[in-house]
């Protein structure tokens, strides 16, 4: 959807917050938003969470319309888990560099070369990759998922090599890693973070496990977006350098108004720790997508059923481990 279309379509005098609330009621819609969405979208959402929480909400909701304020693989996940609902994504171009780093054809060939390996895929992948996987994990449950697999079972982990290397380190396993990465989490500058720490000696570095090993080695705490947010609420420090996408700072600041949150600096002068895919969604596009019930996520039923199996395994292990709310 082009910006020009948005400008033409929306009466500028409209209160979009009120209009969206109205549309929610009229259409029995739920807005699920990832923490990386812009603050206005987080503020109108019914639920804000990490990939695990969002998947669970999508599976359980009674709403007729799931409006997914996130990226394509997340909306696809909602459709996989709750196919009778209409799932909308405000901008269909909201992709993911990590999901793009594992195309189905080469991945299938890689898997075929390692037939004895169990395939564990991070949820940041397409439905086709999910369908080729045995179990899915998220950053919030990855450790539990890996620990649930017998030690002697070889594992192929995809698509994030950074999360995979981190899991290898803490589990003591030697999973075979697909060579994929997230463009946002690979951009942080070790040198600039080190300098920032000198200027803010009390600040703790908190990082998402999609970051490179050198950043993770320096971190005081590593976790999914939900885990990072929980940590800032219970920990006693008053200053944090946050090595993940900047959208999470909105909730951190709201939950801890007396604390200071500094986005970890990227290795150049751009705003590269804003995810360009996540930020394609805007309040205007959210409003239009609810009004016209488009763009909609649709999926071939054979693909959906194949992608659902490893998702169901993930949810069952997470439930047994007490990781679901
Ligand atoms: P979580 O939602 O699991 O924290 O992962 C972050 C992410 O990169 C989503 O795209
Ligand atoms: Fe994908 Fe990275 Fe953006 Fe998350 S932050 S949606 S992993 S590109």
mmCIF file of C-alpha atoms and ligand atoms in Angstrom:
data_model
loop_
_atom_site.group_PDB
_atom_site.id
_atom_site.type_symbol
_atom_site.label_atom_id
_atom_site.label_comp_id
_atom_site.label_asym_id
_atom_site.label_seq_id
_atom_site.Cartn_x
_atom_site.Cartn_y
_atom_site.Cartn_z
ATOM 1 C CA UNK A 1 0.000 0.000 0.000
ATOM 2 C CA UNK A 2 1.575 3.280 -1.104
ATOM 3 C CA UNK A 3 1.822 6.255 1.184
ATOM 4 C CA UNK A 4 0.020 8.404 -1.421
ATOM 5 C CA UNK A 5 -2.938 6.030 -1.271
ATOM 6 C CA UNK A 6 -3.034 6.351 2.502
ATOM 7 C CA UNK A 7 -2.955 10.164 2.327
ATOM 8 C CA UNK A 8 -5.781 10.257 -0.203
ATOM 9 C CA UNK A 9 -7.903 7.716 1.569
ATOM 10 C CA UNK A 10 -7.962 9.047 5.118
ATOM 11 C CA UNK A 11 -9.825 12.150 6.199
ATOM 12 C CA UNK A 12 -7.129 14.024 8.192
ATOM 13 C CA UNK A 13 -9.717 15.177 10.748
ATOM 14 C CA UNK A 14 -10.410 11.563 11.784
ATOM 15 C CA UNK A 15 -9.295 10.467 15.243
ATOM 16 C CA UNK A 16 -7.677 7.205 14.172
ATOM 17 C CA UNK A 17 -7.423 5.898 17.728
ATOM 18 C CA UNK A 18 -11.189 6.278 18.207
ATOM 19 C CA UNK A 19 -11.945 4.902 14.723
ATOM 20 C CA UNK A 20 -9.828 1.817 15.357
ATOM 21 C CA UNK A 21 -11.552 1.220 18.715
ATOM 22 C CA UNK A 22 -14.913 1.470 16.931
ATOM 23 C CA UNK A 23 -13.843 -0.957 14.191
ATOM 24 C CA UNK A 24 -12.655 -3.427 16.840
ATOM 25 C CA UNK A 25 -16.141 -3.514 18.379
ATOM 26 C CA UNK A 26 -18.031 -3.552 15.069
ATOM 27 C CA UNK A 27 -15.999 -6.391 13.631
ATOM 28 C CA UNK A 28 -15.139 -8.345 16.782
ATOM 29 C CA UNK A 29 -11.472 -7.796 15.950
ATOM 30 C CA UNK A 30 -8.365 -8.235 18.068
ATOM 31 C CA UNK A 31 -5.124 -6.338 17.410
ATOM 32 C CA UNK A 32 -2.012 -8.355 18.239
ATOM 33 C CA UNK A 33 1.177 -6.283 18.154
ATOM 34 C CA UNK A 34 4.846 -7.125 18.470
ATOM 35 C CA UNK A 35 7.020 -4.953 20.732
ATOM 36 C CA UNK A 36 8.875 -3.698 17.638
ATOM 37 C CA UNK A 37 5.825 -1.847 16.324
ATOM 38 C CA UNK A 38 5.697 1.943 16.488
ATOM 39 C CA UNK A 39 4.359 3.341 19.810
ATOM 40 C CA UNK A 40 0.957 4.426 18.386
ATOM 41 C CA UNK A 41 0.268 0.880 17.229
ATOM 42 C CA UNK A 42 1.341 -0.573 20.584
ATOM 43 C CA UNK A 43 -1.048 1.858 22.268
ATOM 44 C CA UNK A 44 -4.106 0.639 20.317
ATOM 45 C CA UNK A 45 -3.210 -3.047 20.533
ATOM 46 C CA UNK A 46 -5.214 -5.514 22.642
ATOM 47 C CA UNK A 47 -2.120 -7.575 23.260
ATOM 48 C CA UNK A 48 1.562 -6.685 22.883
ATOM 49 C CA UNK A 49 4.120 -9.446 23.128
ATOM 50 C CA UNK A 50 7.014 -11.489 21.818
ATOM 51 C CA UNK A 51 6.650 -14.154 19.143
ATOM 52 C CA UNK A 52 5.720 -16.848 21.672
ATOM 53 C CA UNK A 53 3.051 -14.788 23.435
ATOM 54 C CA UNK A 54 1.633 -13.630 20.115
ATOM 55 C CA UNK A 55 1.400 -17.186 18.780
ATOM 56 C CA UNK A 56 -0.438 -18.274 21.907
ATOM 57 C CA UNK A 57 -2.859 -15.330 21.721
ATOM 58 C CA UNK A 58 -3.521 -16.034 18.042
ATOM 59 C CA UNK A 59 -4.262 -19.681 18.826
ATOM 60 C CA UNK A 60 -6.661 -18.895 21.668
ATOM 61 C CA UNK A 61 -8.593 -15.843 20.520
ATOM 62 C CA UNK A 62 -12.360 -15.877 20.020
ATOM 63 C CA UNK A 63 -12.271 -12.749 17.848
ATOM 64 C CA UNK A 64 -13.467 -13.095 14.243
ATOM 65 C CA UNK A 65 -10.716 -10.893 12.872
ATOM 66 C CA UNK A 66 -7.044 -11.122 13.885
ATOM 67 C CA UNK A 67 -5.254 -7.913 12.932
ATOM 68 C CA UNK A 68 -1.565 -8.692 13.124
ATOM 69 C CA UNK A 69 0.649 -5.688 13.718
ATOM 70 C CA UNK A 70 3.925 -7.425 13.080
ATOM 71 C CA UNK A 71 5.665 -9.049 10.130
ATOM 72 C CA UNK A 72 4.531 -11.618 7.574
ATOM 73 C CA UNK A 73 5.817 -14.779 9.280
ATOM 74 C CA UNK A 74 3.959 -13.778 12.472
ATOM 75 C CA UNK A 75 0.649 -13.266 10.660
ATOM 76 C CA UNK A 76 1.238 -16.549 8.823
ATOM 77 C CA UNK A 77 1.778 -18.238 12.199
ATOM 78 C CA UNK A 78 -1.588 -16.888 13.370
ATOM 79 C CA UNK A 79 -3.258 -18.367 10.269
ATOM 80 C CA UNK A 80 -1.487 -21.708 10.791
ATOM 81 C CA UNK A 81 -2.772 -21.920 14.368
ATOM 82 C CA UNK A 82 -6.259 -20.491 13.915
ATOM 83 C CA UNK A 83 -7.366 -21.043 10.303
ATOM 84 C CA UNK A 84 -11.068 -20.248 10.739
ATOM 85 C CA UNK A 85 -10.197 -16.612 11.539
ATOM 86 C CA UNK A 86 -9.576 -13.887 9.012
ATOM 87 C CA UNK A 87 -5.974 -12.769 9.554
ATOM 88 C CA UNK A 88 -4.938 -9.317 8.343
ATOM 89 C CA UNK A 89 -1.504 -7.722 8.038
ATOM 90 C CA UNK A 90 -1.495 -3.911 7.548
ATOM 91 C CA UNK A 91 1.327 -4.086 4.984
ATOM 92 C CA UNK A 92 1.944 -7.340 3.105
ATOM 93 C CA UNK A 93 5.499 -6.181 2.342
ATOM 94 C CA UNK A 94 6.412 -6.369 6.035
ATOM 95 C CA UNK A 95 8.809 -9.289 5.656
ATOM 96 C CA UNK A 96 11.848 -10.350 7.708
ATOM 97 C CA UNK A 97 15.494 -10.499 6.659
ATOM 98 C CA UNK A 98 15.984 -13.566 8.845
ATOM 99 C CA UNK A 99 13.069 -15.446 7.281
ATOM 100 C CA UNK A 100 14.359 -14.390 3.832
ATOM 101 C CA UNK A 101 17.772 -15.873 4.639
ATOM 102 C CA UNK A 102 16.290 -19.396 4.464
ATOM 103 C CA UNK A 103 14.621 -20.011 1.084
ATOM 104 C CA UNK A 104 12.718 -23.318 0.944
ATOM 105 C CA UNK A 105 14.593 -24.891 -2.036
ATOM 106 C CA UNK A 106 18.174 -24.621 -0.698
ATOM 107 C CA UNK A 107 16.950 -25.448 2.798
ATOM 108 C CA UNK A 108 15.279 -28.664 1.617
ATOM 109 C CA UNK A 109 18.531 -29.665 -0.133
ATOM 110 C CA UNK A 110 20.525 -28.930 3.051
ATOM 111 C CA UNK A 111 18.116 -30.989 5.133
ATOM 112 C CA UNK A 112 18.330 -33.903 2.669
ATOM 113 C CA UNK A 113 22.106 -33.983 3.119
ATOM 114 C CA UNK A 114 21.590 -34.562 6.856
ATOM 115 C CA UNK A 115 18.768 -37.112 7.089
ATOM 116 C CA UNK A 116 19.739 -38.201 10.620
ATOM 117 C CA UNK A 117 19.285 -34.650 11.994
ATOM 118 C CA UNK A 118 16.166 -33.392 13.726
ATOM 119 C CA UNK A 119 15.222 -29.978 12.333
ATOM 120 C CA UNK A 120 14.555 -27.252 14.899
ATOM 121 C CA UNK A 121 13.560 -23.943 13.310
ATOM 122 C CA UNK A 122 13.250 -20.551 14.892
ATOM 123 C CA UNK A 123 9.730 -19.180 14.384
ATOM 124 C CA UNK A 124 11.209 -16.355 12.236
ATOM 125 C CA UNK A 125 10.844 -18.403 9.043
ATOM 126 C CA UNK A 126 8.279 -18.956 6.313
ATOM 127 C CA UNK A 127 5.451 -21.504 6.467
ATOM 128 C CA UNK A 128 7.414 -23.591 3.907
ATOM 129 C CA UNK A 129 10.409 -23.824 6.284
ATOM 130 C CA UNK A 130 8.097 -24.631 9.198
ATOM 131 C CA UNK A 131 6.625 -27.451 7.108
ATOM 132 C CA UNK A 132 10.153 -28.856 6.642
ATOM 133 C CA UNK A 133 10.853 -28.698 10.390
ATOM 134 C CA UNK A 134 10.311 -31.114 13.271
ATOM 135 C CA UNK A 135 9.945 -28.534 16.054
ATOM 136 C CA UNK A 136 9.661 -24.742 16.086
ATOM 137 C CA UNK A 137 11.115 -22.549 18.822
ATOM 138 C CA UNK A 138 11.088 -18.869 19.709
ATOM 139 C CA UNK A 139 13.694 -16.847 21.569
ATOM 140 C CA UNK A 140 11.490 -17.208 24.667
ATOM 141 C CA UNK A 141 11.463 -21.018 24.737
ATOM 142 C CA UNK A 142 14.490 -22.087 22.640
ATOM 143 C CA UNK A 143 16.499 -23.379 25.604
ATOM 144 C CA UNK A 144 13.612 -25.545 26.864
ATOM 145 C CA UNK A 145 12.929 -26.859 23.364
ATOM 146 C CA UNK A 146 16.572 -27.874 22.841
ATOM 147 C CA UNK A 147 16.761 -29.420 26.329
ATOM 148 C CA UNK A 148 13.662 -31.509 25.568
ATOM 149 C CA UNK A 149 15.564 -33.346 22.796
ATOM 150 C CA UNK A 150 17.773 -36.331 23.795
ATOM 151 C CA UNK A 151 21.451 -35.331 23.919
ATOM 152 C CA UNK A 152 22.533 -37.995 21.410
ATOM 153 C CA UNK A 153 20.073 -36.761 18.750
ATOM 154 C CA UNK A 154 21.863 -34.583 16.140
ATOM 155 C CA UNK A 155 20.052 -31.322 15.438
ATOM 156 C CA UNK A 156 19.991 -28.988 12.465
ATOM 157 C CA UNK A 157 19.072 -25.489 13.638
ATOM 158 C CA UNK A 158 17.738 -22.786 11.287
ATOM 159 C CA UNK A 159 17.668 -20.040 10.231
ATOM 160 C CA UNK A 160 19.484 -17.845 12.826
ATOM 161 C CA UNK A 161 23.172 -18.694 13.243
ATOM 162 C CA UNK A 162 23.544 -16.239 16.161
ATOM 163 C CA UNK A 163 20.710 -17.706 18.203
ATOM 164 C CA UNK A 164 21.963 -21.182 17.222
ATOM 165 C CA UNK A 165 25.518 -20.430 18.394
ATOM 166 C CA UNK A 166 24.175 -19.009 21.670
ATOM 167 C CA UNK A 167 22.079 -22.160 22.228
ATOM 168 C CA UNK A 168 25.083 -24.363 21.445
ATOM 169 C CA UNK A 169 27.085 -22.457 24.020
ATOM 170 C CA UNK A 170 24.623 -22.756 26.856
ATOM 171 C CA UNK A 171 23.364 -26.274 26.093
ATOM 172 C CA UNK A 172 26.805 -27.731 25.350
ATOM 173 C CA UNK A 173 25.449 -29.199 22.083
ATOM 174 C CA UNK A 174 26.917 -28.972 18.619
ATOM 175 C CA UNK A 175 23.890 -28.244 16.499
ATOM 176 C CA UNK A 176 24.506 -27.824 12.799
ATOM 177 C CA UNK A 177 23.622 -24.210 11.968
ATOM 178 C CA UNK A 178 22.014 -22.721 8.880
ATOM 179 C CA UNK A 179 23.820 -19.523 7.918
ATOM 180 C CA UNK A 180 21.067 -16.931 8.425
ATOM 181 C CA UNK A 181 20.865 -13.740 10.475
ATOM 182 C CA UNK A 182 18.694 -10.723 11.284
ATOM 183 C CA UNK A 183 19.879 -7.474 9.683
ATOM 184 C CA UNK A 184 18.829 -5.462 12.751
ATOM 185 C CA UNK A 185 20.590 -7.558 15.387
ATOM 186 C CA UNK A 186 23.819 -7.838 13.404
ATOM 187 C CA UNK A 187 24.287 -4.069 13.183
ATOM 188 C CA UNK A 188 25.328 -3.266 16.759
ATOM 189 C CA UNK A 189 28.822 -1.863 17.219
ATOM 190 C CA UNK A 190 30.935 -3.484 19.921
ATOM 191 C CA UNK A 191 33.256 -0.480 19.908
ATOM 192 C CA UNK A 192 30.453 2.069 20.338
ATOM 193 C CA UNK A 193 28.765 -0.001 23.057
ATOM 194 C CA UNK A 194 32.094 -0.246 24.899
ATOM 195 C CA UNK A 195 32.513 3.542 24.724
ATOM 196 C CA UNK A 196 28.915 4.034 25.861
ATOM 197 C CA UNK A 197 29.545 1.761 28.852
ATOM 198 C CA UNK A 198 32.534 3.924 29.841
ATOM 199 C CA UNK A 199 30.301 7.015 29.793
ATOM 200 C CA UNK A 200 27.512 5.143 31.666
ATOM 201 C CA UNK A 201 29.390 2.825 34.055
ATOM 202 C CA UNK A 202 26.207 1.880 35.972
ATOM 203 C CA UNK A 203 24.263 0.956 32.840
ATOM 204 C CA UNK A 204 23.571 -2.736 32.222
ATOM 205 C CA UNK A 205 23.739 -4.123 28.700
ATOM 206 C CA UNK A 206 20.691 -6.248 27.880
ATOM 207 C CA UNK A 207 20.582 -8.086 24.558
ATOM 208 C CA UNK A 208 18.378 -10.234 22.353
ATOM 209 C CA UNK A 209 19.948 -13.624 21.448
ATOM 210 C CA UNK A 210 19.778 -12.742 17.735
ATOM 211 C CA UNK A 211 22.796 -10.451 18.405
ATOM 212 C CA UNK A 212 26.305 -11.541 17.442
ATOM 213 C CA UNK A 213 28.421 -13.483 19.935
ATOM 214 C CA UNK A 214 30.731 -10.549 20.770
ATOM 215 C CA UNK A 215 27.734 -8.472 21.931
ATOM 216 C CA UNK A 216 26.193 -11.385 23.841
ATOM 217 C CA UNK A 217 29.505 -12.014 25.623
ATOM 218 C CA UNK A 218 29.374 -8.464 26.981
ATOM 219 C CA UNK A 219 25.711 -8.582 27.978
ATOM 220 C CA UNK A 220 24.515 -8.594 31.586
ATOM 221 C CA UNK A 221 21.271 -10.262 30.549
ATOM 222 C CA UNK A 222 20.122 -12.066 27.379
ATOM 223 C CA UNK A 223 16.497 -12.818 26.536
ATOM 224 C CA UNK A 224 13.503 -12.536 24.235
ATOM 225 C CA UNK A 225 11.751 -9.175 24.083
ATOM 226 C CA UNK A 226 9.289 -10.233 26.805
ATOM 227 C CA UNK A 227 12.129 -11.540 28.976
ATOM 228 C CA UNK A 228 14.111 -8.300 28.522
ATOM 229 C CA UNK A 229 11.060 -6.269 29.506
ATOM 230 C CA UNK A 230 10.432 -8.430 32.604
ATOM 231 C CA UNK A 231 14.094 -8.128 33.569
ATOM 232 C CA UNK A 232 14.005 -4.316 33.493
ATOM 233 C CA UNK A 233 10.978 -4.419 35.830
ATOM 234 C CA UNK A 234 12.527 -6.660 38.463
ATOM 235 C CA UNK A 235 16.203 -5.697 38.254
ATOM 236 C CA UNK A 236 17.507 -2.891 40.461
ATOM 237 C CA UNK A 237 19.679 -0.987 37.959
ATOM 238 C CA UNK A 238 18.399 2.381 36.763
ATOM 239 C CA UNK A 239 20.123 2.552 33.370
ATOM 240 C CA UNK A 240 20.158 0.042 30.518
ATOM 241 C CA UNK A 241 21.756 -0.155 27.092
ATOM 242 C CA UNK A 242 19.266 -2.097 25.002
ATOM 243 C CA UNK A 243 20.641 -4.263 22.165
ATOM 244 C CA UNK A 244 17.506 -5.089 20.216
ATOM 245 C CA UNK A 245 15.041 -3.251 17.981
ATOM 246 C CA UNK A 246 14.143 0.169 19.402
ATOM 247 C CA UNK A 247 10.352 -0.416 19.498
ATOM 248 C CA UNK A 248 10.725 -2.286 22.812
ATOM 249 C CA UNK A 249 11.866 0.934 24.521
ATOM 250 C CA UNK A 250 8.279 2.245 24.463
ATOM 251 C CA UNK A 251 7.035 -0.443 26.890
ATOM 252 C CA UNK A 252 10.259 -0.368 28.924
ATOM 253 C CA UNK A 253 9.874 3.360 29.446
ATOM 254 C CA UNK A 254 6.150 3.082 30.243
ATOM 255 C CA UNK A 255 6.709 0.306 32.778
ATOM 256 C CA UNK A 256 9.754 1.983 34.365
ATOM 257 C CA UNK A 257 9.296 5.773 34.048
ATOM 258 C CA UNK A 258 12.096 6.431 36.534
ATOM 259 C CA UNK A 259 14.699 4.375 34.596
ATOM 260 C CA UNK A 260 16.797 5.347 31.567
ATOM 261 C CA UNK A 261 16.940 3.206 28.421
ATOM 262 C CA UNK A 262 19.579 3.828 25.787
ATOM 263 C CA UNK A 263 19.317 2.108 22.389
ATOM 264 C CA UNK A 264 22.561 0.243 21.650
ATOM 265 C CA UNK A 265 24.333 2.145 18.836
ATOM 266 C CA UNK A 266 24.651 0.645 15.348
ATOM 267 C CA UNK A 267 27.995 0.485 13.528
ATOM 268 C CA UNK A 268 27.140 3.464 11.297
ATOM 269 C CA UNK A 269 25.022 6.603 11.516
ATOM 270 C CA UNK A 270 21.736 5.242 10.191
ATOM 271 C CA UNK A 271 18.735 4.228 12.284
ATOM 272 C CA UNK A 272 19.503 0.581 11.460
ATOM 273 C CA UNK A 273 18.325 -0.771 14.768
ATOM 274 C CA UNK A 274 14.805 0.122 13.634
ATOM 275 C CA UNK A 275 13.518 -2.934 11.764
ATOM 276 C CA UNK A 276 12.507 -1.594 8.323
ATOM 277 C CA UNK A 277 10.001 -4.429 7.938
ATOM 278 C CA UNK A 278 8.278 -3.931 11.290
ATOM 279 C CA UNK A 279 8.168 -0.193 10.712
ATOM 280 C CA UNK A 280 6.295 -0.575 7.402
ATOM 281 C CA UNK A 281 3.120 -0.848 9.480
ATOM 282 C CA UNK A 282 1.638 2.508 10.443
ATOM 283 C CA UNK A 283 -1.492 3.574 12.315
ATOM 284 C CA UNK A 284 -2.982 4.704 8.976
ATOM 285 C CA UNK A 285 -2.398 1.328 7.348
ATOM 286 C CA UNK A 286 -3.768 -0.412 10.437
ATOM 287 C CA UNK A 287 -6.948 1.638 10.210
ATOM 288 C CA UNK A 288 -7.370 1.000 6.464
ATOM 289 C CA UNK A 289 -6.705 -2.690 6.823
ATOM 290 C CA UNK A 290 -9.389 -2.985 9.503
ATOM 291 C CA UNK A 291 -11.842 -0.895 7.503
ATOM 292 C CA UNK A 292 -11.435 -2.834 4.236
ATOM 293 C CA UNK A 293 -10.405 -6.181 5.794
ATOM 294 C CA UNK A 294 -7.334 -6.408 3.556
ATOM 295 C CA UNK A 295 -4.599 -7.425 2.978
ATOM 296 C CA UNK A 296 -5.527 -10.895 4.182
ATOM 297 C CA UNK A 297 -3.209 -13.838 4.859
ATOM 298 C CA UNK A 298 -4.316 -16.975 3.031
ATOM 299 C CA UNK A 299 -2.589 -20.339 2.894
ATOM 300 C CA UNK A 300 -2.792 -23.630 1.079
ATOM 301 C CA UNK A 301 -4.346 -26.167 3.500
ATOM 302 C CA UNK A 302 -1.744 -28.913 2.885
ATOM 303 C CA UNK A 303 1.046 -26.440 3.661
ATOM 304 C CA UNK A 304 -0.817 -25.166 6.719
ATOM 305 C CA UNK A 305 -1.248 -28.640 8.196
ATOM 306 C CA UNK A 306 2.414 -29.499 7.591
ATOM 307 C CA UNK A 307 3.531 -26.221 9.206
ATOM 308 C CA UNK A 308 1.169 -26.712 12.153
ATOM 309 C CA UNK A 309 2.706 -30.006 13.321
ATOM 310 C CA UNK A 310 6.045 -28.547 14.519
ATOM 311 C CA UNK A 311 4.193 -25.520 15.935
ATOM 312 C CA UNK A 312 1.943 -27.820 17.994
ATOM 313 C CA UNK A 313 5.034 -29.640 19.306
ATOM 314 C CA UNK A 314 6.528 -26.308 20.351
ATOM 315 C CA UNK A 315 3.357 -25.227 22.139
ATOM 316 C CA UNK A 316 3.036 -28.583 23.936
ATOM 317 C CA UNK A 317 6.654 -28.437 25.203
ATOM 318 C CA UNK A 318 6.200 -24.783 26.220
ATOM 319 C CA UNK A 319 2.986 -25.599 28.059
ATOM 320 C CA UNK A 320 4.627 -28.480 29.926
ATOM 321 C CA UNK A 321 7.544 -26.185 30.851
ATOM 322 C CA UNK A 322 5.141 -23.561 32.226
ATOM 323 C CA UNK A 323 6.194 -20.991 29.638
ATOM 324 C CA UNK A 324 2.712 -20.103 28.427
ATOM 325 C CA UNK A 325 0.628 -17.522 30.230
HETATM 326 P P1 LIG B 1 10.983 -12.298 20.070
HETATM 327 O O1 LIG B 1 9.660 -11.792 19.671
HETATM 328 O O2 LIG B 1 10.942 -13.776 20.307
HETATM 329 O O3 LIG B 1 11.613 -11.566 21.201
HETATM 330 O O4 LIG B 1 11.950 -12.121 18.784
HETATM 331 C C1 LIG B 1 12.257 -10.880 18.276
HETATM 332 C C2 LIG B 1 12.194 -10.783 16.816
HETATM 333 O O5 LIG B 1 13.141 -10.629 16.120
HETATM 334 C C3 LIG B 1 10.914 -10.823 16.189
HETATM 335 O O6 LIG B 1 11.095 -10.622 14.866
HETATM 336 FE FE1 LIG B 2 13.089 -10.088 11.141
HETATM 337 FE FE2 LIG B 2 15.073 -8.947 12.449
HETATM 338 FE FE3 LIG B 2 12.967 -7.492 11.780
HETATM 339 FE FE4 LIG B 2 12.763 -9.377 13.698
HETATM 340 S S1 LIG B 2 13.974 -7.519 13.781
HETATM 341 S S2 LIG B 2 11.338 -9.006 12.009
HETATM 342 S S3 LIG B 2 14.175 -10.919 12.923
HETATM 343 S S4 LIG B 2 14.403 -8.463 10.362
#
